[in-house]
Short mmCIF file of C-alpha atoms in Angstrom, two decimals:
data_model
loop_
_atom_site.label_atom_id
_atom_site.label_comp_id
_atom_site.label_asym_id
_atom_site.label_seq_id
_atom_site.Cartn_x
_atom_site.Cartn_y
_atom_site.Cartn_z
CA MET A 1059 -34.72 10.50 48.10
CA GLN A 1060 -32.63 8.31 45.91
CA ASN A 1061 -34.13 4.90 46.28
CA SER A 1062 -32.98 2.50 43.66
CA SER A 1063 -35.56 -0.01 44.81
CA GLN A 1064 -38.39 0.73 47.14
CA HIS A 1065 -39.89 -1.90 49.36
CA PRO A 1066 -42.48 -0.21 51.51
CA ASN A 1067 -43.55 -3.51 52.93
CA SER A 1068 -40.10 -4.93 53.21
CA PRO A 1069 -39.61 -7.24 56.15
CA TYR A 1070 -36.69 -5.01 57.08
CA THR A 1071 -39.06 -2.24 57.97
CA ASN A 1072 -41.87 -4.33 59.36
CA ALA A 1073 -39.49 -6.08 61.64
CA VAL A 1074 -38.55 -2.88 63.35
CA LEU A 1075 -41.88 -1.10 63.67
CA PRO A 1076 -42.42 -0.16 67.26
CA SER A 1077 -45.07 -2.34 68.73
CA LYS A 1078 -44.47 -2.78 72.42
CA ARG A 1079 -42.39 0.30 73.14
CA LYS A 1080 -43.01 3.87 72.24
CA TRP A 1081 -39.65 3.72 70.61
CA LYS A 1082 -40.10 5.17 67.21
CA PHE A 1083 -37.76 7.01 64.91
CA GLY A 1084 -34.68 6.18 66.81
CA ALA A 1085 -35.59 2.55 67.04
CA THR A 1086 -36.53 2.31 63.39
CA ALA A 1087 -33.24 3.70 62.28
CA PHE A 1088 -31.12 1.96 64.84
CA SER A 1089 -32.77 -1.37 64.42
CA LEU A 1090 -32.23 -1.20 60.68
CA LEU A 1091 -28.59 -0.78 61.38
CA SER A 1092 -28.50 -3.58 63.82
CA ILE A 1093 -30.04 -5.92 61.26
CA ALA A 1094 -27.18 -5.26 58.89
CA GLY A 1095 -24.61 -5.01 61.61
CA GLY A 1096 -26.02 -7.36 64.18
CA LEU A 1097 -22.88 -9.39 64.26
CA LEU A 1098 -20.79 -6.30 64.93
CA VAL A 1099 -23.09 -5.27 67.73
CA ASN A 1100 -22.48 -8.57 69.43
CA ASN A 1101 -18.80 -7.94 69.19
CA TYR A 1102 -19.20 -4.43 70.52
CA LEU A 1103 -20.89 -5.85 73.57
CA ASN A 1104 -17.73 -7.73 74.31
CA PRO A 1105 -15.24 -5.10 75.50
CA PRO A 1106 -16.72 -3.92 78.83
CA VAL A 1107 -17.16 -7.43 80.05
CA ALA A 1108 -14.17 -9.06 78.49
CA THR A 1109 -11.48 -10.70 80.53
CA THR A 1110 -7.86 -11.03 79.58
CA SER A 1111 -8.54 -14.29 77.88
CA ILE A 1112 -11.01 -12.85 75.41
CA THR A 1113 -9.84 -11.28 72.19
CA PRO A 1114 -12.37 -8.90 70.68
CA ILE A 1115 -13.42 -10.05 67.25
CA VAL A 1116 -13.72 -7.33 64.66
CA ASN A 1117 -14.94 -9.31 61.73
CA LYS A 1118 -16.00 -12.90 61.74
CA PRO A 1119 -14.71 -14.53 58.60
CA GLY A 1120 -17.00 -16.70 56.57
CA VAL A 1121 -20.15 -14.64 57.08
CA ALA A 1122 -21.66 -13.69 53.75
CA THR A 1123 -22.18 -9.98 53.16
CA LYS A 1124 -25.81 -9.09 52.58
CA PRO A 1125 -26.63 -7.67 49.13
CA ASP A 1126 -26.64 -3.93 48.50
CA LYS A 1127 -30.09 -2.51 48.92
CA THR A 1128 -32.13 0.60 49.67
CA VAL A 1129 -35.36 0.27 51.59
CA THR A 1130 -37.92 2.89 52.51
CA SER A 1131 -39.75 2.57 55.77
CA ASP A 1132 -43.46 3.05 56.23
CA ALA A 1133 -44.44 6.53 57.29
CA ILE A 1134 -44.65 6.21 61.02
CA PRO A 1135 -46.70 8.73 62.91
CA TYR A 1136 -45.24 9.81 66.19
CA GLN A 1137 -45.89 12.41 68.83
CA PHE A 1138 -44.37 15.24 66.84
CA GLY A 1139 -45.07 14.36 63.22
CA THR A 1140 -44.23 11.45 60.98
CA VAL A 1141 -41.03 9.64 60.26
CA GLN A 1142 -40.15 7.96 57.02
CA ILE A 1143 -36.64 7.02 56.21
CA ALA A 1144 -34.74 5.40 53.38
CA VAL A 1145 -31.85 3.24 54.34
CA THR A 1146 -29.12 2.16 51.97
CA ARG A 1147 -26.97 -0.83 52.63
CA LYS A 1148 -23.73 -1.20 50.75
CA ALA A 1149 -21.13 -3.90 51.25
CA GLY A 1150 -23.04 -5.19 54.25
CA LYS A 1151 -23.02 -1.85 56.05
CA ILE A 1152 -25.51 0.96 56.32
CA SER A 1153 -24.05 3.55 54.00
CA GLY A 1154 -26.79 6.15 54.10
CA ILE A 1155 -29.96 7.11 55.84
CA ASP A 1156 -32.25 9.64 54.25
CA VAL A 1157 -34.72 11.24 56.64
CA GLY A 1158 -36.01 13.68 54.01
CA GLN A 1159 -39.65 12.66 54.29
CA SER A 1160 -39.85 12.98 58.03
CA SER A 1161 -41.52 15.84 59.76
CA ALA A 1162 -41.61 17.36 63.19
CA ASN A 1163 -44.52 19.66 63.83
CA ASN A 1164 -43.43 21.60 66.84
CA GLY A 1165 -39.83 22.31 66.04
CA ARG A 1166 -38.68 20.58 69.16
CA GLN A 1167 -35.56 19.31 67.51
CA ALA A 1168 -34.52 21.30 64.48
CA ALA A 1169 -31.22 19.48 64.52
CA PHE A 1170 -32.82 16.08 64.98
CA PRO A 1171 -32.12 14.56 61.55
CA ILE A 1172 -28.47 15.52 61.59
CA LEU A 1173 -28.18 14.33 65.17
CA VAL A 1174 -29.63 10.96 64.29
CA GLN A 1175 -27.52 10.71 61.16
CA SER A 1176 -24.36 11.42 63.14
CA ALA A 1177 -25.35 9.00 65.85
CA ILE A 1178 -25.93 6.26 63.33
CA THR A 1179 -22.76 6.93 61.40
CA ALA A 1180 -20.88 6.69 64.67
CA GLN A 1181 -22.40 3.28 65.37
CA GLY A 1182 -20.21 1.79 62.69
CA THR A 1183 -17.02 2.52 64.60
CA ASN A 1184 -15.27 0.24 67.00
CA PHE A 1185 -14.63 1.12 70.64
CA THR A 1186 -13.20 -0.18 73.87
CA ASN A 1187 -15.71 0.73 76.56
CA LEU A 1188 -19.46 0.58 76.61
CA GLY A 1189 -21.20 3.17 78.75
CA GLY A 1190 -24.73 3.08 80.03
CA ALA A 1191 -26.94 3.42 83.03
CA THR A 1192 -25.37 1.62 85.95
CA TYR A 1193 -25.26 -2.12 85.67
CA THR A 1194 -26.10 -4.06 88.74
CA THR A 1195 -23.83 -6.94 89.58
CA ASP A 1196 -26.47 -9.36 88.36
CA ALA A 1197 -26.87 -7.68 85.00
CA PHE A 1198 -23.11 -7.40 84.74
CA LYS A 1199 -22.59 -11.08 85.39
CA GLN A 1200 -25.40 -11.95 83.00
CA ALA A 1201 -23.81 -9.81 80.30
CA LEU A 1202 -20.44 -11.37 80.96
CA ALA A 1203 -21.91 -14.82 80.64
CA SER A 1204 -23.71 -13.93 77.45
CA ALA A 1205 -20.62 -12.34 75.91
CA ILE A 1206 -18.60 -15.43 76.67
CA THR A 1207 -21.30 -17.62 75.18
CA LYS A 1208 -21.37 -15.55 72.01
CA LEU A 1209 -17.64 -15.77 71.65
CA GLY A 1210 -18.06 -19.53 71.51
CA MET B 1270 10.59 6.25 72.02
CA SER B 1271 13.98 5.32 73.48
CA PRO B 1272 15.25 1.84 72.72
CA ALA B 1273 15.50 1.15 76.47
CA THR B 1274 11.75 1.50 76.95
CA HIS B 1275 10.04 -1.76 77.81
CA ALA B 1276 7.29 -2.77 75.49
CA PRO B 1277 4.03 -1.93 77.24
CA LYS B 1278 1.98 -4.96 78.14
CA ALA B 1279 -1.77 -5.09 77.76
CA PHE B 1280 -3.80 -5.72 80.88
CA GLU B 1281 -7.43 -6.06 81.85
CA HIS B 1282 -8.63 -6.14 85.41
CA ILE B 1283 -12.25 -6.58 86.38
CA GLU B 1284 -13.35 -6.01 89.96
CA LEU B 1285 -16.82 -6.50 91.34
CA ALA B 1286 -17.34 -3.79 93.92
CA MET B 1287 -20.08 -1.46 95.11
CA GLY B 1288 -22.67 -3.66 93.45
CA THR B 1289 -21.25 -3.20 89.98
CA GLY B 1290 -18.27 -4.05 87.80
CA PHE B 1291 -15.14 -1.93 87.48
CA SER B 1292 -12.89 -2.66 84.52
CA PHE B 1293 -9.36 -1.33 84.09
CA HIS B 1294 -8.11 -1.83 80.56
CA GLY B 1295 -4.85 -0.63 79.11
CA ARG B 1296 -1.12 -1.09 78.75
CA SER B 1297 1.46 -1.05 81.52
CA PRO B 1298 5.20 -0.44 81.29
CA LEU B 1299 5.68 -2.33 84.57
CA SER B 1300 6.16 -6.00 85.26
CA ASP B 1301 3.07 -8.22 85.39
CA SER B 1302 3.35 -8.65 89.12
CA ASP B 1303 3.77 -4.91 89.79
CA THR B 1304 0.84 -4.13 87.54
CA SER B 1305 -1.29 -6.69 89.29
CA ILE B 1306 -0.35 -5.42 92.77
CA ILE B 1307 -1.10 -1.82 91.80
CA LEU B 1308 -4.49 -2.72 90.31
CA ASN B 1309 -5.44 -4.76 93.37
CA GLN B 1310 -4.47 -1.93 95.68
CA ALA B 1311 -6.44 0.51 93.55
CA CYS B 1312 -9.46 -1.75 93.88
CA ALA B 1313 -8.97 -1.83 97.65
CA ILE B 1314 -9.87 1.87 97.51
CA LEU B 1315 -13.21 0.91 95.94
CA HIS B 1316 -13.94 -1.71 98.59
CA GLU B 1317 -12.99 0.66 101.37
CA ALA B 1318 -15.37 3.31 100.03
CA ASP B 1319 -18.06 0.67 99.85
CA LEU B 1320 -17.55 -0.31 103.49
CA ILE B 1321 -17.98 3.30 104.55
CA PHE B 1322 -20.71 4.50 102.20
CA SER B 1323 -22.89 1.50 101.45
CA LEU B 1324 -26.49 1.93 102.52
CA TYR B 1325 -26.98 -1.78 101.82
CA LYS B 1326 -24.61 -2.70 104.65
CA PRO B 1327 -26.49 -2.02 107.91
CA GLU B 1328 -23.30 -1.45 109.92
CA SER B 1329 -21.63 0.98 107.50
CA PRO B 1330 -21.03 4.48 108.91
CA LEU B 1331 -23.48 5.84 106.34
CA SER B 1332 -26.22 3.41 107.36
CA ARG B 1333 -25.68 4.33 110.99
CA LEU B 1334 -25.79 8.01 110.03
CA ALA B 1335 -29.07 7.46 108.18
CA ARG B 1336 -30.56 5.83 111.30
CA GLY B 1337 -29.38 8.74 113.43
CA GLU B 1338 -27.02 6.55 115.44
CA THR B 1339 -23.96 8.64 114.71
CA SER B 1340 -22.95 12.08 113.48
CA VAL B 1341 -20.82 13.19 110.56
CA ALA B 1342 -18.17 14.30 113.05
CA GLU B 1343 -17.92 10.75 114.42
CA CYS B 1344 -17.67 9.18 110.95
CA PRO B 1345 -14.38 8.72 109.06
CA PRO B 1346 -13.17 12.13 107.75
CA VAL B 1347 -13.95 11.08 104.21
CA VAL B 1348 -17.67 11.21 105.03
CA ASN B 1349 -17.34 14.88 105.81
CA GLU B 1350 -15.41 15.38 102.59
CA ILE B 1351 -18.14 13.72 100.54
CA TRP B 1352 -20.84 15.62 102.43
CA ASP B 1353 -19.14 18.91 101.51
CA ALA B 1354 -18.69 17.81 97.92
CA CYS B 1355 -22.39 16.91 97.70
CA GLU B 1356 -23.39 20.30 99.07
CA ALA B 1357 -21.11 22.06 96.57
CA TRP B 1358 -22.57 20.02 93.70
CA GLU B 1359 -26.11 20.69 94.84
CA LYS B 1360 -25.33 24.39 94.59
CA ALA B 1361 -23.51 24.08 91.25
CA THR B 1362 -26.44 22.20 89.70
CA GLU B 1363 -28.98 24.68 91.07
CA GLY B 1364 -30.37 21.96 93.26
CA TRP B 1365 -30.85 19.31 90.58
CA PHE B 1366 -28.24 17.04 92.08
CA SER B 1367 -29.11 16.29 95.67
CA ALA B 1368 -27.68 13.74 98.04
CA PHE B 1369 -30.58 14.27 100.38
CA THR B 1370 -33.30 11.73 99.81
CA PRO B 1371 -37.06 12.18 99.92
CA GLU B 1372 -36.75 10.49 103.33
CA HIS B 1373 -34.35 13.26 104.42
CA THR B 1374 -31.39 10.96 104.79
CA PHE B 1375 -27.95 11.47 103.28
CA ASP B 1376 -27.45 9.22 100.26
CA PRO B 1377 -24.29 10.19 98.36
CA SER B 1378 -24.23 6.97 96.31
CA GLY B 1379 -24.78 9.08 93.18
CA LEU B 1380 -21.33 10.51 93.78
CA VAL B 1381 -19.42 7.87 95.71
CA LYS B 1382 -19.03 5.33 92.91
CA THR B 1383 -17.35 7.74 90.50
CA TRP B 1384 -15.52 9.53 93.32
CA ALA B 1385 -13.99 6.22 94.42
CA ALA B 1386 -13.27 5.30 90.80
CA GLU B 1387 -11.36 8.55 90.35
CA ARG B 1388 -9.34 7.90 93.52
CA ALA B 1389 -8.54 4.40 92.28
CA ALA B 1390 -7.51 5.72 88.85
CA GLU B 1391 -5.30 8.37 90.48
CA TYR B 1392 -3.61 5.66 92.49
CA VAL B 1393 -2.81 3.76 89.30
CA LEU B 1394 -1.62 6.90 87.48
CA GLU B 1395 0.67 7.92 90.31
CA ARG B 1396 2.41 4.57 90.07
CA GLY B 1397 3.33 4.96 86.45
CA ILE B 1398 0.49 3.28 84.60
CA ILE B 1399 -0.95 6.07 82.47
CA ASP B 1400 -2.25 4.27 79.39
CA PHE B 1401 -5.64 2.93 80.47
CA THR B 1402 -9.37 3.42 80.64
CA LEU B 1403 -11.61 2.66 83.58
CA ASN B 1404 -15.19 1.56 83.14
CA ALA B 1405 -16.98 2.00 86.45
CA GLY B 1406 -20.25 0.18 85.90
CA GLY B 1407 -20.99 2.02 82.67
CA ASP B 1408 -19.38 5.32 83.62
CA ILE B 1409 -16.07 5.67 81.84
CA MET B 1410 -12.86 7.64 82.28
CA ILE B 1411 -9.92 7.82 79.92
CA ALA B 1412 -6.43 8.46 81.25
CA ASN B 1413 -4.35 11.13 79.52
CA GLY B 1414 -1.72 8.65 78.42
CA VAL B 1415 -4.01 6.47 76.31
CA THR B 1416 -2.19 5.44 73.14
CA GLU B 1417 -4.69 3.41 71.16
CA ALA B 1418 -7.33 5.15 69.07
CA ILE B 1419 -9.98 2.61 70.01
CA ASP B 1420 -9.60 3.46 73.70
CA TRP B 1421 -10.66 7.03 73.01
CA ARG B 1422 -13.95 5.78 71.63
CA MET B 1423 -16.84 4.83 73.89
CA GLY B 1424 -20.09 3.19 73.00
CA ILE B 1425 -23.34 4.34 74.56
CA SER B 1426 -25.90 1.64 75.27
CA LYS B 1427 -29.44 1.91 74.06
CA PRO B 1428 -31.75 2.90 76.91
CA VAL B 1429 -32.82 -0.67 77.53
CA SER B 1430 -31.43 -3.15 80.00
CA ILE B 1431 -28.19 -4.79 78.94
CA ALA B 1432 -29.97 -8.09 79.57
CA SER B 1433 -32.80 -7.19 77.18
CA ASP B 1434 -33.15 -8.71 73.70
CA ASP B 1435 -33.09 -5.19 72.26
CA ALA B 1436 -29.82 -4.33 73.99
CA GLY B 1437 -27.29 -2.75 71.71
CA ILE B 1438 -25.37 0.34 70.84
CA LEU B 1439 -27.07 3.69 70.57
CA THR B 1440 -24.01 5.43 69.23
CA VAL B 1441 -20.26 5.87 69.68
CA VAL B 1442 -18.36 8.96 70.80
CA ASP B 1443 -14.68 9.73 70.30
CA LEU B 1444 -12.90 11.91 72.85
CA HIS B 1445 -9.53 11.99 71.09
CA ARG B 1446 -8.30 15.57 70.65
CA THR B 1447 -11.00 16.96 72.92
CA PRO B 1448 -10.60 18.29 76.46
CA PHE B 1449 -12.98 15.57 77.66
CA ARG B 1450 -11.91 12.47 79.57
CA ALA B 1451 -15.08 11.02 81.01
CA MET B 1452 -18.63 9.99 80.28
CA ALA B 1453 -21.39 9.10 82.70
CA THR B 1454 -24.89 7.92 81.89
CA SER B 1455 -28.01 8.17 83.97
CA GLY B 1456 -31.11 6.29 83.11
CA SER B 1457 -33.80 3.97 84.25
CA ALA B 1458 -32.86 1.02 82.05
CA GLU B 1459 -30.82 -1.03 84.48
CA ARG B 1460 -32.04 -0.28 87.94
CA GLY B 1461 -35.49 1.20 87.51
CA SER B 1462 -35.99 4.77 88.62
CA HIS B 1463 -33.25 5.31 91.16
CA ILE B 1464 -33.08 9.05 90.78
CA TRP B 1465 -35.43 11.28 92.68
CA ASN B 1466 -36.50 14.76 91.72
CA PRO B 1467 -35.02 17.04 94.38
CA LYS B 1468 -37.37 19.86 93.49
CA ALA B 1469 -40.83 18.48 92.82
CA ALA B 1470 -43.38 17.95 95.54
CA GLY B 1471 -43.09 14.45 96.88
CA LYS B 1472 -39.77 14.22 95.04
CA GLU B 1473 -41.08 11.96 92.31
CA PRO B 1474 -38.41 10.88 89.83
CA ALA B 1475 -38.26 12.77 86.56
CA LYS B 1476 -39.78 10.84 83.66
CA GLU B 1477 -39.11 12.86 80.53
CA PHE B 1478 -35.81 11.28 79.59
CA VAL B 1479 -35.05 7.59 79.69
CA GLN B 1480 -31.32 8.21 79.41
CA VAL B 1481 -28.85 11.06 79.69
CA SER B 1482 -25.16 10.68 78.87
CA VAL B 1483 -22.88 13.49 79.98
CA ILE B 1484 -19.33 14.05 78.79
CA ALA B 1485 -16.98 16.11 80.92
CA ARG B 1486 -13.32 16.56 81.79
CA ASP B 1487 -13.60 14.29 84.83
CA LEU B 1488 -15.77 11.42 85.93
CA VAL B 1489 -17.43 12.93 89.00
CA THR B 1490 -18.47 16.03 87.06
CA ALA B 1491 -19.96 13.86 84.32
CA ASP B 1492 -21.74 11.68 86.87
CA VAL B 1493 -23.22 14.53 88.87
CA TRP B 1494 -24.51 16.35 85.79
CA ALA B 1495 -25.95 13.16 84.33
CA THR B 1496 -27.91 12.62 87.54
CA ALA B 1497 -28.95 16.28 87.67
CA ALA B 1498 -30.01 16.42 84.02
CA PHE B 1499 -32.04 13.24 84.34
CA ALA B 1500 -33.87 14.72 87.30
CA GLU B 1501 -34.39 18.10 85.67
CA GLY B 1502 -35.92 16.71 82.50
CA GLU B 1503 -36.22 18.57 79.21
CA ARG B 1504 -35.01 21.92 80.53
CA ALA B 1505 -31.64 20.33 81.24
CA ILE B 1506 -30.75 20.69 77.55
CA GLU B 1507 -30.65 24.48 77.81
CA HIS B 1508 -29.23 24.29 81.32
CA LEU B 1509 -26.28 22.17 80.22
CA ASN B 1510 -25.69 24.39 77.20
CA ARG B 1511 -24.92 27.16 79.68
CA ILE B 1512 -22.34 25.09 81.57
CA ASP B 1513 -18.75 25.16 80.31
CA ASP B 1514 -16.96 21.93 79.41
CA ILE B 1515 -20.06 19.74 79.46
CA GLU B 1516 -21.78 18.01 76.55
CA ALA B 1517 -24.75 15.70 76.79
CA LEU B 1518 -26.90 13.36 74.74
CA PHE B 1519 -30.51 12.91 75.83
CA VAL B 1520 -32.88 10.10 74.91
CA TYR B 1521 -36.61 10.69 75.28
CA ALA B 1522 -39.06 7.99 76.22
CA ASP B 1523 -40.33 7.96 72.62
CA GLY B 1524 -36.84 7.34 71.30
CA GLU B 1525 -36.09 10.84 70.09
CA LEU B 1526 -32.65 12.24 70.66
CA ALA B 1527 -31.55 15.65 71.81
CA ALA B 1528 -28.12 16.98 72.59
CA THR B 1529 -26.20 20.01 73.73
CA ASN B 1530 -24.83 22.20 70.96
CA GLY B 1531 -21.33 20.79 70.90
CA PHE B 1532 -22.20 17.12 71.16
CA ILE B 1533 -22.36 16.62 67.40
CA ASN B 1534 -18.59 17.09 67.25
CA LEU B 1535 -18.05 14.15 69.57
CA PHE B 1536 -19.65 11.41 67.48
CA ALA B 1537 -17.07 8.93 66.28
CA LYS B 1538 -16.39 9.21 62.56
#
């Protein structure tokens, strides 16, 4: 672990602790990213519902970059062990996630940390289409409306 | 690139059909009006499939078949074609994909959406538009002629409803320089549990995964295996590892991820 500054009780980690859902490691890591990259996520949501008149926005100018920082999450017990991660933000983007203190007690996913790391790294890339479980027309229209709203 | 080549023009066409949204996105070398006509005709294929196969339309041939009012032989020939395809897929997936419902009716909707999408995409390709992607309600295919790097990359939603506050991107995959051209995702996030377990007593839906995304060379293959893997549950990881030209990313109910051996190479970098 190479934490320049540790904030075990940082609001960044508290904000993403799973409370309602049993959505643990994945959510912790992914939510941390979405805090730093929340704006990008909104833009990512645009492509599948965009119409010809909408230009995808890659970076919104005028939004201040959040300061560089490394935070360590609480140790979160889960079904197969505990998860504790350190997340480094550099130039407003998640630049590293260290899952070194996590454990899995039944070996269900030996490749889990590298899988999660790769998945998170990939989040930072731009794309055209968003895939997911089938959207009903209602959800699709709702998403379309929300994307248009967000585009302002 | 010869100087005589027309500059390709970007297009986006969204069609609401079969209860979901279909989005064609790409660049066409044809005139605007030709492009528009071709896309509309391609979408007519989707609507036609819907008229035949919808179980929400009481007078569709499939609804009448389900009520025992007609036979496959009396239905349009395409019904027989889909029936055969479903039987072949049921065999190929060792029974984990099944178009036969717990109520013993024929419900090929797990296949028809992507099957129709593929027909529509073929129609567009055959008419000279080869640089496009098609998003069929969250299942995506990429045409061979795609020229922009971003079009090779596809986001995968988190396993929550797109309307949820937590909605966002789970990860991004990049199919450039791979043999893969399609991704389909099965899950319970958008429509509740709409997949039944073809093997368990009472055919209760599988509950171990909340989402399975399958990447394959074509859309129907991806779709069928996504449905099958979701129904099979955890053992699908090993099962799919044994199938050639398939990769998959699994999300457990507790948020953990699992994947087939080759999936790690597909994450966007």
